[in-house]
PDB file of C-alpha atoms in Angstrom:
ATOM      1  CA  MET A   1     115.477  87.224  75.366  1.00 59.00           C
ATOM      2  CA  SER A   2     115.614  90.949  76.178  1.00 89.00           C
ATOM      3  CA  TRP A   3     113.537  92.155  79.108  1.00 95.00           C
ATOM      4  CA  LEU A   4     111.956  94.678  76.734  1.00 96.00           C
ATOM      5  CA  SER A   5     109.738  91.921  75.330  1.00 96.00           C
ATOM      6  CA  THR A   6     108.030  91.669  78.739  1.00 96.00           C
ATOM      7  CA  SER A   7     107.799  95.417  79.323  1.00 98.00           C
ATOM      8  CA  ILE A   8     104.515  97.303  79.526  1.00 98.00           C
ATOM      9  CA  MET A   9     105.531  99.001  76.278  1.00 98.00           C
ATOM     10  CA  ALA A  10     105.792  95.679  74.416  1.00 98.00           C
ATOM     11  CA  GLN A  11     102.764  94.089  76.050  1.00 97.00           C
ATOM     12  CA  LYS A  12     100.320  97.022  75.772  1.00 98.00           C
ATOM     13  CA  GLY A  13     101.761  99.468  73.250  1.00 98.00           C
ATOM     14  CA  VAL A  14      99.929 100.233  70.019  1.00 98.00           C
ATOM     15  CA  ALA A  15     103.138  99.316  68.173  1.00 98.00           C
ATOM     16  CA  LYS A  16     103.913  96.496  70.648  1.00 97.00           C
ATOM     17  CA  GLY A  17     107.287  98.089  71.328  1.00 94.00           C
ATOM     18  CA  VAL A  18     108.428  97.477  67.736  1.00 97.00           C
ATOM     19  CA  GLU A  19     110.601 100.197  66.211  1.00 97.00           C
ATOM     20  CA  GLY A  20     109.028 101.993  63.266  1.00 98.00           C
ATOM     21  CA  ALA A  21     109.863 105.023  61.157  1.00 98.00           C
ATOM     22  CA  ARG A  22     112.952 107.058  62.028  1.00 98.00           C
ATOM     23  CA  HIS A  23     113.000 110.827  62.440  1.00 98.00           C
ATOM     24  CA  LYS A  24     115.421 113.538  63.549  1.00 98.00           C
ATOM     25  CA  ILE A  25     115.075 116.936  65.223  1.00 98.00           C
ATOM     26  CA  THR A  26     118.234 119.029  64.942  1.00 98.00           C
ATOM     27  CA  ILE A  27     118.907 122.347  66.650  1.00 97.00           C
ATOM     28  CA  GLU A  28     118.139 123.992  63.293  1.00 97.00           C
ATOM     29  CA  ASP A  29     114.888 122.038  62.896  1.00 98.00           C
ATOM     30  CA  GLN A  30     113.776 123.128  66.350  1.00 98.00           C
ATOM     31  CA  GLY A  31     114.520 126.799  65.820  1.00 96.00           C
ATOM     32  CA  LYS A  32     112.729 128.311  68.814  1.00 95.00           C
ATOM     33  CA  PHE A  33     113.105 126.379  72.050  1.00 97.00           C
ATOM     34  CA  HIS A  34     110.413 126.259  74.716  1.00 98.00           C
ATOM     35  CA  TYR A  35     110.577 127.292  78.365  1.00 98.00           C
ATOM     36  CA  VAL A  36     107.090 126.113  79.333  1.00 98.00           C
ATOM     37  CA  TYR A  37     105.179 122.858  79.070  1.00 98.00           C
ATOM     38  CA  GLY A  38     101.811 123.551  77.501  1.00 98.00           C
ATOM     39  CA  PRO A  39      99.418 122.775  74.630  1.00 98.00           C
ATOM     40  CA  TYR A  40      99.828 126.098  72.821  1.00 97.00           C
ATOM     41  CA  ALA A  41     103.054 125.479  70.907  1.00 97.00           C
ATOM     42  CA  THR A  42     103.105 124.197  67.328  1.00 98.00           C
ATOM     43  CA  PRO A  43     104.496 120.632  67.210  1.00 98.00           C
ATOM     44  CA  VAL A  44     107.913 120.411  65.597  1.00 98.00           C
ATOM     45  CA  LEU A  45     107.223 116.801  64.554  1.00 98.00           C
ATOM     46  CA  GLU A  46     104.263 114.427  64.212  1.00 98.00           C
ATOM     47  CA  VAL A  47     104.889 110.692  64.542  1.00 98.00           C
ATOM     48  CA  GLU A  48     103.077 107.386  64.582  1.00 98.00           C
ATOM     49  CA  PRO A  49     103.460 105.072  67.596  1.00 98.00           C
ATOM     50  CA  GLY A  50     106.678 103.096  67.197  1.00 98.00           C
ATOM     51  CA  ALA A  51     108.702 106.043  65.908  1.00 98.00           C
ATOM     52  CA  VAL A  52     112.398 106.308  66.738  1.00 98.00           C
ATOM     53  CA  VAL A  53     113.457 109.935  67.051  1.00 98.00           C
ATOM     54  CA  THR A  54     116.973 111.364  67.310  1.00 98.00           C
ATOM     55  CA  VAL A  55     116.762 114.662  69.190  1.00 98.00           C
ATOM     56  CA  GLU A  56     119.395 117.360  69.662  1.00 98.00           C
ATOM     57  CA  THR A  57     119.075 119.195  72.963  1.00 98.00           C
ATOM     58  CA  HIS A  58     120.722 122.277  74.483  1.00 97.00           C
ATOM     59  CA  ASP A  59     122.147 122.291  77.970  1.00 97.00           C
ATOM     60  CA  ALA A  60     120.081 123.933  80.716  1.00 97.00           C
ATOM     61  CA  PHE A  61     121.755 127.298  80.022  1.00 97.00           C
ATOM     62  CA  GLU A  62     121.304 127.149  76.224  1.00 95.00           C
ATOM     63  CA  GLY A  63     125.082 127.352  75.896  1.00 95.00           C
ATOM     64  CA  ALA A  64     125.363 130.758  77.587  1.00 96.00           C
ATOM     65  CA  ILE A  65     128.040 129.686  80.089  1.00 96.00           C
ATOM     66  CA  THR A  66     131.263 128.952  78.222  1.00 96.00           C
ATOM     67  CA  GLU A  67     134.180 129.841  80.526  1.00 96.00           C
ATOM     68  CA  VAL A  68     135.094 129.187  84.155  1.00 96.00           C
ATOM     69  CA  VAL A  69     135.424 132.971  84.636  1.00 97.00           C
ATOM     70  CA  ASP A  70     131.813 133.578  83.569  1.00 96.00           C
ATOM     71  CA  ASN A  71     129.380 135.116  86.043  1.00 95.00           C
ATOM     72  CA  PRO A  72     126.159 133.111  85.578  1.00 95.00           C
ATOM     73  CA  SER A  73     123.782 135.753  86.936  1.00 93.00           C
ATOM     74  CA  SER A  74     124.981 138.293  84.365  1.00 94.00           C
ATOM     75  CA  LEU A  75     124.554 135.821  81.483  1.00 96.00           C
ATOM     76  CA  LEU A  76     121.325 133.984  82.327  1.00 96.00           C
ATOM     77  CA  ASN A  77     117.894 135.481  81.711  1.00 93.00           C
ATOM     78  CA  PHE A  78     115.585 133.962  84.320  1.00 90.00           C
ATOM     79  CA  PRO A  79     113.008 132.445  83.767  1.00 92.00           C
ATOM     80  CA  PHE A  80     114.241 131.664  80.238  1.00 95.00           C
ATOM     81  CA  LEU A  81     116.230 128.627  81.362  1.00 96.00           C
ATOM     82  CA  ASN A  82     116.012 124.883  80.745  1.00 98.00           C
ATOM     83  CA  PRO A  83     115.162 125.008  77.007  1.00 98.00           C
ATOM     84  CA  GLN A  84     113.066 122.129  75.723  1.00 98.00           C
ATOM     85  CA  THR A  85     113.045 120.434  72.338  1.00 98.00           C
ATOM     86  CA  GLY A  86     109.596 119.618  70.957  1.00 98.00           C
ATOM     87  CA  PRO A  87     106.757 119.271  71.253  1.00 98.00           C
ATOM     88  CA  ILE A  88     106.375 115.961  69.436  1.00 98.00           C
ATOM     89  CA  TYR A  89     102.782 115.131  68.499  1.00 98.00           C
ATOM     90  CA  VAL A  90     101.993 111.397  68.725  1.00 98.00           C
ATOM     91  CA  LYS A  91      99.107 110.393  66.475  1.00 98.00           C
ATOM     92  CA  GLY A  92      96.228 108.706  68.284  1.00 98.00           C
ATOM     93  CA  ALA A  93      97.196 109.944  71.747  1.00 98.00           C
ATOM     94  CA  GLU A  94      94.217 111.045  73.836  1.00 98.00           C
ATOM     95  CA  LYS A  95      93.650 112.054  77.425  1.00 98.00           C
ATOM     96  CA  GLY A  96      93.864 108.974  79.666  1.00 98.00           C
ATOM     97  CA  ASP A  97      96.530 107.302  77.505  1.00 98.00           C
ATOM     98  CA  ALA A  98     100.260 107.241  78.210  1.00 98.00           C
ATOM     99  CA  LEU A  99     103.247 107.911  76.004  1.00 98.00           C
ATOM    100  CA  ALA A 100     105.861 105.188  76.415  1.00 98.00           C
ATOM    101  CA  VAL A 101     109.315 106.640  75.810  1.00 98.00           C
ATOM    102  CA  ARG A 102     112.233 104.218  75.733  1.00 98.00           C
ATOM    103  CA  ILE A 103     115.574 105.967  76.089  1.00 98.00           C
ATOM    104  CA  ILE A 104     118.052 104.323  73.736  1.00 98.00           C
ATOM    105  CA  SER A 105     121.122 106.548  74.012  1.00 98.00           C
ATOM    106  CA  ILE A 106     122.429 109.929  75.211  1.00 98.00           C
ATOM    107  CA  THR A 107     125.628 111.255  73.618  1.00 97.00           C
ATOM    108  CA  PRO A 108     127.402 114.548  74.504  1.00 97.00           C
ATOM    109  CA  ARG A 109     127.275 117.060  71.663  1.00 95.00           C
ATOM    110  CA  GLY A 110     129.590 119.956  70.912  1.00 95.00           C
ATOM    111  CA  ALA A 111     133.131 121.149  71.623  1.00 94.00           C
ATOM    112  CA  GLN A 112     134.971 120.147  74.780  1.00 96.00           C
ATOM    113  CA  PRO A 113     134.818 120.843  77.643  1.00 97.00           C
ATOM    114  CA  VAL A 114     131.172 120.020  77.011  1.00 96.00           C
ATOM    115  CA  GLY A 115     130.048 119.668  80.637  1.00 98.00           C
ATOM    116  CA  THR A 116     129.032 122.655  82.767  1.00 98.00           C
ATOM    117  CA  THR A 117     128.164 122.922  86.442  1.00 98.00           C
ATOM    118  CA  CYS A 118     127.996 125.996  88.627  1.00 97.00           C
ATOM    119  CA  MET A 119     126.820 127.600  91.833  1.00 95.00           C
ATOM    120  CA  LEU A 120     124.117 130.224  91.360  1.00 94.00           C
ATOM    121  CA  SER A 121     123.130 132.977  93.758  1.00 92.00           C
ATOM    122  CA  GLU A 122     120.284 131.938  96.093  1.00 90.00           C
ATOM    123  CA  PHE A 123     119.859 128.556  94.434  1.00 92.00           C
ATOM    124  CA  GLY A 124     120.696 125.107  95.797  1.00 93.00           C
ATOM    125  CA  GLY A 125     119.908 122.645  98.542  1.00 94.00           C
ATOM    126  CA  LEU A 126     122.022 124.149 101.337  1.00 93.00           C
ATOM    127  CA  VAL A 127     121.528 127.893 100.841  1.00 92.00           C
ATOM    128  CA  ALA A 128     118.870 130.543 101.347  1.00 88.00           C
ATOM    129  CA  THR A 129     116.533 130.872  98.355  1.00 90.00           C
ATOM    130  CA  GLY A 130     113.475 132.869  97.380  1.00 85.00           C
ATOM    131  CA  ASP A 131     111.286 130.167  98.928  1.00 86.00           C
ATOM    132  CA  THR A 132     113.565 129.448 101.894  1.00 88.00           C
ATOM    133  CA  ALA A 133     114.109 133.057 102.852  1.00 90.00           C
ATOM    134  CA  LEU A 134     117.002 133.699 105.253  1.00 90.00           C
ATOM    135  CA  LEU A 135     119.274 136.626 106.098  1.00 90.00           C
ATOM    136  CA  ASN A 136     122.409 134.705 105.105  1.00 88.00           C
ATOM    137  CA  ALA A 137     124.426 136.282 102.315  1.00 90.00           C
ATOM    138  CA  PRO A 138     124.480 134.259  99.064  1.00 91.00           C
ATOM    139  CA  LEU A 139     127.488 132.053  98.394  1.00 92.00           C
ATOM    140  CA  PRO A 140     129.801 133.316  95.636  1.00 94.00           C
ATOM    141  CA  GLU A 141     128.927 132.133  92.159  1.00 95.00           C
ATOM    142  CA  LYS A 142     131.342 129.639  90.614  1.00 97.00           C
ATOM    143  CA  VAL A 143     131.612 127.806  87.264  1.00 98.00           C
ATOM    144  CA  LYS A 144     133.306 124.502  86.488  1.00 98.00           C
ATOM    145  CA  LYS A 145     133.788 123.212  82.932  1.00 98.00           C
ATOM    146  CA  VAL A 146     134.397 119.483  82.511  1.00 98.00           C
ATOM    147  CA  VAL A 147     135.498 117.244  79.645  1.00 98.00           C
ATOM    148  CA  VAL A 148     133.004 114.423  79.062  1.00 98.00           C
ATOM    149  CA  ASP A 149     133.880 111.570  76.694  1.00 91.00           C
ATOM    150  CA  GLU A 150     133.629 107.789  76.296  1.00 81.00           C
ATOM    151  CA  ASP A 151     136.135 107.330  79.127  1.00 90.00           C
ATOM    152  CA  GLY A 152     134.034 109.216  81.651  1.00 97.00           C
ATOM    153  CA  VAL A 153     133.635 112.582  83.334  1.00 98.00           C
ATOM    154  CA  HIS A 154     137.095 114.104  83.805  1.00 98.00           C
ATOM    155  CA  TRP A 155     136.414 115.986  87.034  1.00 98.00           C
ATOM    156  CA  SER A 156     140.075 116.779  87.736  1.00 97.00           C
ATOM    157  CA  ASP A 157     143.572 115.622  86.856  1.00 95.00           C
ATOM    158  CA  THR A 158     143.285 112.919  89.516  1.00 97.00           C
ATOM    159  CA  LEU A 159     139.572 112.025  89.460  1.00 98.00           C
ATOM    160  CA  THR A 160     137.436 110.586  86.662  1.00 98.00           C
ATOM    161  CA  LEU A 161     133.771 110.025  87.454  1.00 98.00           C
ATOM    162  CA  PRO A 162     131.601 107.570  85.526  1.00 98.00           C
ATOM    163  CA  TYR A 163     129.529 108.793  82.590  1.00 98.00           C
ATOM    164  CA  GLU A 164     125.968 108.149  83.809  1.00 98.00           C
ATOM    165  CA  PRO A 165     123.775 110.196  81.468  1.00 98.00           C
ATOM    166  CA  PHE A 166     120.052 110.766  81.871  1.00 98.00           C
ATOM    167  CA  ILE A 167     117.293 113.139  80.768  1.00 98.00           C
ATOM    168  CA  GLY A 168     116.703 115.701  83.506  1.00 98.00           C
ATOM    169  CA  THR A 169     113.523 117.141  82.013  1.00 98.00           C
ATOM    170  CA  ILE A 170     110.958 115.182  79.992  1.00 98.00           C
ATOM    171  CA  GLY A 171     107.184 115.246  79.953  1.00 98.00           C
ATOM    172  CA  THR A 172     103.904 115.768  78.206  1.00 98.00           C
ATOM    173  CA  SER A 173     101.752 118.873  78.009  1.00 98.00           C
ATOM    174  CA  PRO A 174      99.259 119.708  80.750  1.00 98.00           C
ATOM    175  CA  GLN A 175      95.682 119.943  79.464  1.00 96.00           C
ATOM    176  CA  ILE A 176      95.233 123.696  79.888  1.00 96.00           C
ATOM    177  CA  GLU A 177      98.164 125.182  81.829  1.00 96.00           C
ATOM    178  CA  ALA A 178     101.465 126.461  80.516  1.00 97.00           C
ATOM    179  CA  ILE A 179     104.005 125.660  83.256  1.00 98.00           C
ATOM    180  CA  SER A 180     107.689 126.587  83.488  1.00 98.00           C
ATOM    181  CA  SER A 181     110.100 123.893  82.305  1.00 98.00           C
ATOM    182  CA  LEU A 182     111.966 124.476  85.596  1.00 97.00           C
ATOM    183  CA  GLN A 183     109.111 122.807  87.488  1.00 97.00           C
ATOM    184  CA  PRO A 184     108.220 119.102  87.739  1.00 98.00           C
ATOM    185  CA  ASP A 185     104.656 117.898  88.287  1.00 98.00           C
ATOM    186  CA  TYR A 186     102.126 115.232  87.316  1.00 98.00           C
ATOM    187  CA  TYR A 187     103.032 115.457  83.609  1.00 98.00           C
ATOM    188  CA  GLY A 188     106.773 114.965  84.241  1.00 98.00           C
ATOM    189  CA  GLY A 189     108.925 118.035  83.613  1.00 98.00           C
ATOM    190  CA  ASN A 190     112.104 118.883  85.528  1.00 98.00           C
ATOM    191  CA  MET A 191     112.193 115.764  87.716  1.00 98.00           C
ATOM    192  CA  ASP A 192     115.975 115.220  87.608  1.00 98.00           C
ATOM    193  CA  VAL A 193     115.641 111.521  88.490  1.00 98.00           C
ATOM    194  CA  PRO A 194     118.860 109.764  87.383  1.00 98.00           C
ATOM    195  CA  ASP A 195     117.000 106.541  86.532  1.00 98.00           C
ATOM    196  CA  VAL A 196     115.460 108.256  83.461  1.00 98.00           C
ATOM    197  CA  ALA A 197     118.474 106.910  81.613  1.00 98.00           C
ATOM    198  CA  PRO A 198     119.348 104.748  78.608  1.00 98.00           C
ATOM    199  CA  GLY A 199     117.786 101.339  79.057  1.00 97.00           C
ATOM    200  CA  SER A 200     114.678 102.633  80.832  1.00 98.00           C
ATOM    201  CA  ILE A 201     111.123 103.314  79.672  1.00 98.00           C
ATOM    202  CA  ILE A 202     109.134 106.218  81.070  1.00 98.00           C
ATOM    203  CA  TYR A 203     105.329 106.227  80.815  1.00 98.00           C
ATOM    204  CA  LEU A 204     104.021 109.794  80.755  1.00 98.00           C
ATOM    205  CA  PRO A 205     100.331 110.660  81.224  1.00 98.00           C
ATOM    206  CA  VAL A 206      98.606 112.089  78.158  1.00 98.00           C
ATOM    207  CA  ASN A 207      96.535 115.135  79.091  1.00 98.00           C
ATOM    208  CA  THR A 208      95.818 116.604  75.667  1.00 98.00           C
ATOM    209  CA  GLU A 209      95.391 115.316  72.119  1.00 98.00           C
ATOM    210  CA  GLY A 210      98.738 114.237  70.663  1.00 98.00           C
ATOM    211  CA  GLY A 211     100.454 114.142  74.039  1.00 98.00           C
ATOM    212  CA  TYR A 212     102.931 116.903  73.122  1.00 98.00           C
ATOM    213  CA  LEU A 213     106.230 115.370  74.256  1.00 98.00           C
ATOM    214  CA  TYR A 214     108.976 117.770  75.349  1.00 98.00           C
ATOM    215  CA  LEU A 215     112.527 116.914  76.478  1.00 98.00           C
ATOM    216  CA  GLY A 216     115.860 118.535  77.314  1.00 98.00           C
ATOM    217  CA  ASP A 217     118.242 119.228  80.204  1.00 98.00           C
ATOM    218  CA  CYS A 218     120.488 116.169  79.813  1.00 98.00           C
ATOM    219  CA  HIS A 219     123.010 115.438  82.561  1.00 98.00           C
ATOM    220  CA  ALA A 220     126.306 113.535  82.319  1.00 98.00           C
ATOM    221  CA  ILE A 221     126.192 112.629  86.016  1.00 98.00           C
ATOM    222  CA  GLN A 222     124.232 113.697  89.087  1.00 98.00           C
ATOM    223  CA  GLY A 223     124.126 112.674  92.720  1.00 98.00           C
ATOM    224  CA  ASP A 224     120.838 112.180  94.559  1.00 97.00           C
ATOM    225  CA  GLY A 225     119.174 115.525  95.203  1.00 97.00           C
ATOM    226  CA  GLU A 226     121.153 117.609  92.659  1.00 97.00           C
ATOM    227  CA  LEU A 227     122.569 119.217  95.783  1.00 96.00           C
ATOM    228  CA  CYS A 228     124.034 122.550  94.635  1.00 96.00           C
ATOM    229  CA  GLY A 229     121.159 122.957  92.175  1.00 95.00           C
ATOM    230  CA  VAL A 230     123.081 122.194  88.984  1.00 97.00           C
ATOM    231  CA  ALA A 231     124.172 118.755  87.790  1.00 98.00           C
ATOM    232  CA  LEU A 232     126.795 118.293  85.068  1.00 98.00           C
ATOM    233  CA  GLU A 233     124.770 119.866  82.286  1.00 98.00           C
ATOM    234  CA  ILE A 234     125.493 118.829  78.689  1.00 98.00           C
ATOM    235  CA  PRO A 235     124.128 119.507  75.225  1.00 98.00           C
ATOM    236  CA  ALA A 236     123.275 116.081  73.872  1.00 98.00           C
ATOM    237  CA  THR A 237     122.038 113.924  71.046  1.00 98.00           C
ATOM    238  CA  VAL A 238     119.290 111.706  72.412  1.00 98.00           C
ATOM    239  CA  GLU A 239     117.726 108.703  70.690  1.00 98.00           C
ATOM    240  CA  ILE A 240     114.258 107.728  71.908  1.00 98.00           C
ATOM    241  CA  HIS A 241     111.641 105.168  70.870  1.00 98.00           C
ATOM    242  CA  ILE A 242     108.018 106.294  71.313  1.00 98.00           C
ATOM    243  CA  ASP A 243     104.943 104.113  71.677  1.00 98.00           C
ATOM    244  CA  LEU A 244     101.392 104.749  72.869  1.00 98.00           C
ATOM    245  CA  ILE A 245      99.556 102.881  75.650  1.00 98.00           C
ATOM    246  CA  LYS A 246      95.821 103.340  75.202  1.00 98.00           C
ATOM    247  CA  GLY A 247      93.834 103.838  78.402  1.00 98.00           C
ATOM    248  CA  HIS A 248      96.872 103.327  80.636  1.00 97.00           C
ATOM    249  CA  GLY A 249      95.401 105.788  83.097  1.00 92.00           C
ATOM    250  CA  ASN A 250      98.516 106.630  85.142  1.00 95.00           C
ATOM    251  CA  SER A 251      98.163 110.015  86.828  1.00 97.00           C
ATOM    252  CA  TRP A 252     101.916 110.461  87.413  1.00 98.00           C
ATOM    253  CA  PRO A 253     105.073 109.380  85.552  1.00 98.00           C
ATOM    254  CA  GLN A 254     105.845 105.669  85.746  1.00 98.00           C
ATOM    255  CA  LEU A 255     109.369 104.364  85.099  1.00 98.00           C
ATOM    256  CA  GLU A 256     110.317 100.819  84.135  1.00 98.00           C
ATOM    257  CA  THR A 257     113.782  99.285  84.024  1.00 98.00           C
ATOM    258  CA  GLU A 258     114.935  95.712  83.618  1.00 97.00           C
ATOM    259  CA  ASP A 259     114.768  95.112  87.368  1.00 97.00           C
ATOM    260  CA  LYS A 260     112.447  97.747  88.830  1.00 98.00           C
ATOM    261  CA  MET A 261     109.108  99.501  88.532  1.00 98.00           C
ATOM    262  CA  MET A 262     108.869 103.058  89.869  1.00 98.00           C
ATOM    263  CA  PHE A 263     106.532 106.015  90.077  1.00 98.00           C
ATOM    264  CA  ILE A 264     107.724 109.616  90.382  1.00 98.00           C
ATOM    265  CA  GLY A 265     106.007 112.197  92.561  1.00 98.00           C
ATOM    266  CA  SER A 266     106.775 115.914  92.714  1.00 98.00           C
ATOM    267  CA  ALA A 267     105.674 118.244  95.514  1.00 98.00           C
ATOM    268  CA  ARG A 268     106.729 120.382  98.453  1.00 96.00           C
ATOM    269  CA  PRO A 269     107.256 119.423 101.215  1.00 95.00           C
ATOM    270  CA  MET A 270     109.432 116.473 100.210  1.00 97.00           C
ATOM    271  CA  GLU A 271     107.387 113.928 102.161  1.00 97.00           C
ATOM    272  CA  ASP A 272     104.370 114.744  99.970  1.00 98.00           C
ATOM    273  CA  ALA A 273     106.400 113.859  96.867  1.00 98.00           C
ATOM    274  CA  ALA A 274     107.227 110.523  98.522  1.00 98.00           C
ATOM    275  CA  ARG A 275     103.553 110.004  99.402  1.00 98.00           C
ATOM    276  CA  ILE A 276     102.454 110.630  95.810  1.00 98.00           C
ATOM    277  CA  ALA A 277     105.040 108.223  94.409  1.00 98.00           C
ATOM    278  CA  TYR A 278     104.250 105.489  96.940  1.00 98.00           C
ATOM    279  CA  ARG A 279     100.476 105.905  96.588  1.00 98.00           C
ATOM    280  CA  GLU A 280     100.699 105.425  92.832  1.00 98.00           C
ATOM    281  CA  LEU A 281     103.002 102.436  93.305  1.00 98.00           C
ATOM    282  CA  VAL A 282     100.717 100.827  95.912  1.00 98.00           C
ATOM    283  CA  ARG A 283      97.744 101.108  93.571  1.00 98.00           C
ATOM    284  CA  TRP A 284      99.716  99.763  90.612  1.00 98.00           C
ATOM    285  CA  VAL A 285     101.107  96.777  92.568  1.00 98.00           C
ATOM    286  CA  ALA A 286      97.608  95.929  93.814  1.00 98.00           C
ATOM    287  CA  ALA A 287      96.119  96.078  90.318  1.00 96.00           C
ATOM    288  CA  GLU A 288      99.027  94.197  88.733  1.00 95.00           C
ATOM    289  CA  THR A 289      99.186  91.339  91.243  1.00 96.00           C
ATOM    290  CA  GLY A 290      95.558  91.034  92.337  1.00 96.00           C
ATOM    291  CA  GLN A 291      96.433  91.882  95.934  1.00 96.00           C
ATOM    292  CA  SER A 292      94.356  94.252  98.014  1.00 97.00           C
ATOM    293  CA  GLU A 293      95.728  97.759  98.414  1.00 98.00           C
ATOM    294  CA  SER A 294      96.279  96.949 102.091  1.00 98.00           C
ATOM    295  CA  ASP A 295      98.469  93.968 101.219  1.00 98.00           C
ATOM    296  CA  ALA A 296     100.391  95.998  98.621  1.00 98.00           C
ATOM    297  CA  TYR A 297     100.839  98.765 101.199  1.00 98.00           C
ATOM    298  CA  MET A 298     102.344  96.310 103.671  1.00 98.00           C
ATOM    299  CA  LEU A 299     104.528  94.671 100.995  1.00 98.00           C
ATOM    300  CA  LEU A 300     106.040  98.029 100.007  1.00 98.00           C
ATOM    301  CA  THR A 301     106.636  98.792 103.662  1.00 98.00           C
ATOM    302  CA  MET A 302     109.018  95.827 103.615  1.00 98.00           C
ATOM    303  CA  CYS A 303     110.766  96.194 100.238  1.00 98.00           C
ATOM    304  CA  GLY A 304     109.974  99.582  98.698  1.00 98.00           C
ATOM    305  CA  LYS A 305     112.874 101.843  97.738  1.00 98.00           C
ATOM    306  CA  VAL A 306     112.985 105.633  97.350  1.00 98.00           C
ATOM    307  CA  ARG A 307     115.271 107.541  94.960  1.00 97.00           C
ATOM    308  CA  LEU A 308     115.702 111.287  95.467  1.00 97.00           C
ATOM    309  CA  GLY A 309     115.684 113.187  92.201  1.00 97.00           C
ATOM    310  CA  ASN A 310     115.897 116.874  93.062  1.00 96.00           C
ATOM    311  CA  MET A 311     115.672 118.835  96.324  1.00 96.00           C
ATOM    312  CA  VAL A 312     116.206 122.237  94.685  1.00 95.00           C
ATOM    313  CA  ASP A 313     113.494 122.885  92.096  1.00 94.00           C
ATOM    314  CA  PRO A 314     110.113 124.626  92.625  1.00 93.00           C
ATOM    315  CA  LYS A 315     108.819 121.157  93.528  1.00 96.00           C
ATOM    316  CA  TYR A 316     110.940 118.270  94.813  1.00 97.00           C
ATOM    317  CA  SER A 317     110.889 114.918  92.967  1.00 98.00           C
ATOM    318  CA  LEU A 318     111.216 111.412  94.379  1.00 98.00           C
ATOM    319  CA  ALA A 319     110.786 107.990  92.808  1.00 98.00           C
ATOM    320  CA  ALA A 320     109.312 105.103  94.768  1.00 98.00           C
ATOM    321  CA  GLY A 321     110.089 101.654  93.396  1.00 98.00           C
ATOM    322  CA  ILE A 322     109.924  97.927  93.847  1.00 98.00           C
ATOM    323  CA  GLU A 323     112.135  95.246  92.381  1.00 98.00           C
ATOM    324  CA  LYS A 324     110.240  93.169  89.841  1.00 97.00           C
ATOM    325  CA  LYS A 325     111.276  89.909  91.491  1.00 97.00           C
ATOM    326  CA  TYR A 326     108.854  90.699  94.314  1.00 97.00           C
ATOM    327  CA  LEU A 327     105.924  90.926  91.889  1.00 94.00           C
ATOM    328  CA  LYS A 328     106.015  87.337  90.647  1.00 83.00           C
TER     329      LYS A 328
END
């Protein structure tokens, strides 16, 4: 029996995790892409809980960087970066609910070399930035184009990295704000947590009627922290399965895999992101197991795990998790 039958999505979802009608959003269907998460855009699609949606996404640069000789700063129009497909309106979704989004597959889309990474001026984990202001001169900008196929990520003639795709940016609309898609927060957004991958289910807080699901910024591979600021960015075709959890009440994104349960926090400084993620996990473990919060706090002190998503975005993202075997 698949673990999905015991997931929160299957146990509490309006559609009980059963796949329903199928839909597709192509680049042409989307037309105008979005650079903010907010409730003011017109939904590109309305679905019932249970819908399976195939979504075409751009890379984080909307295809502007095409050659290794390109100069990113002359081609990119900040803050119009990280284009998002959507929003998808989920019927019946109300504030206090959660959208359950199961990631089925992520496939590179477009002509090879489809993968792009680069170094940008005053951006990255080990350089001076606008927020970390130093007198050091910026590092030179550099572009690398990479072939990505079913055999892996062809980094060089002698090195092939594994294809480990995930959705870098996914979330719901805030209730009133319109916030840059470059930023992660309580609604999700640009978290860059590699576990948001095929085979996982992310539970996103609903803050406004319909939820307004956005997604984009797929990565072929990324190390913890997204160190130089840019993972291996790819345009992709993503298949997702959407359900609705009424009254789920999670304040921050929750992520479920076959073996683990995690919460994702986003903040600066980094330790506050860890505190958010662990606080949400402590409260969930206590409610799920009937333990006191004090006992759950001590349990996670022994077996909790932290996964660093990004250490480069306007807010840093970390996931705090526990293996499900410790919840029985």
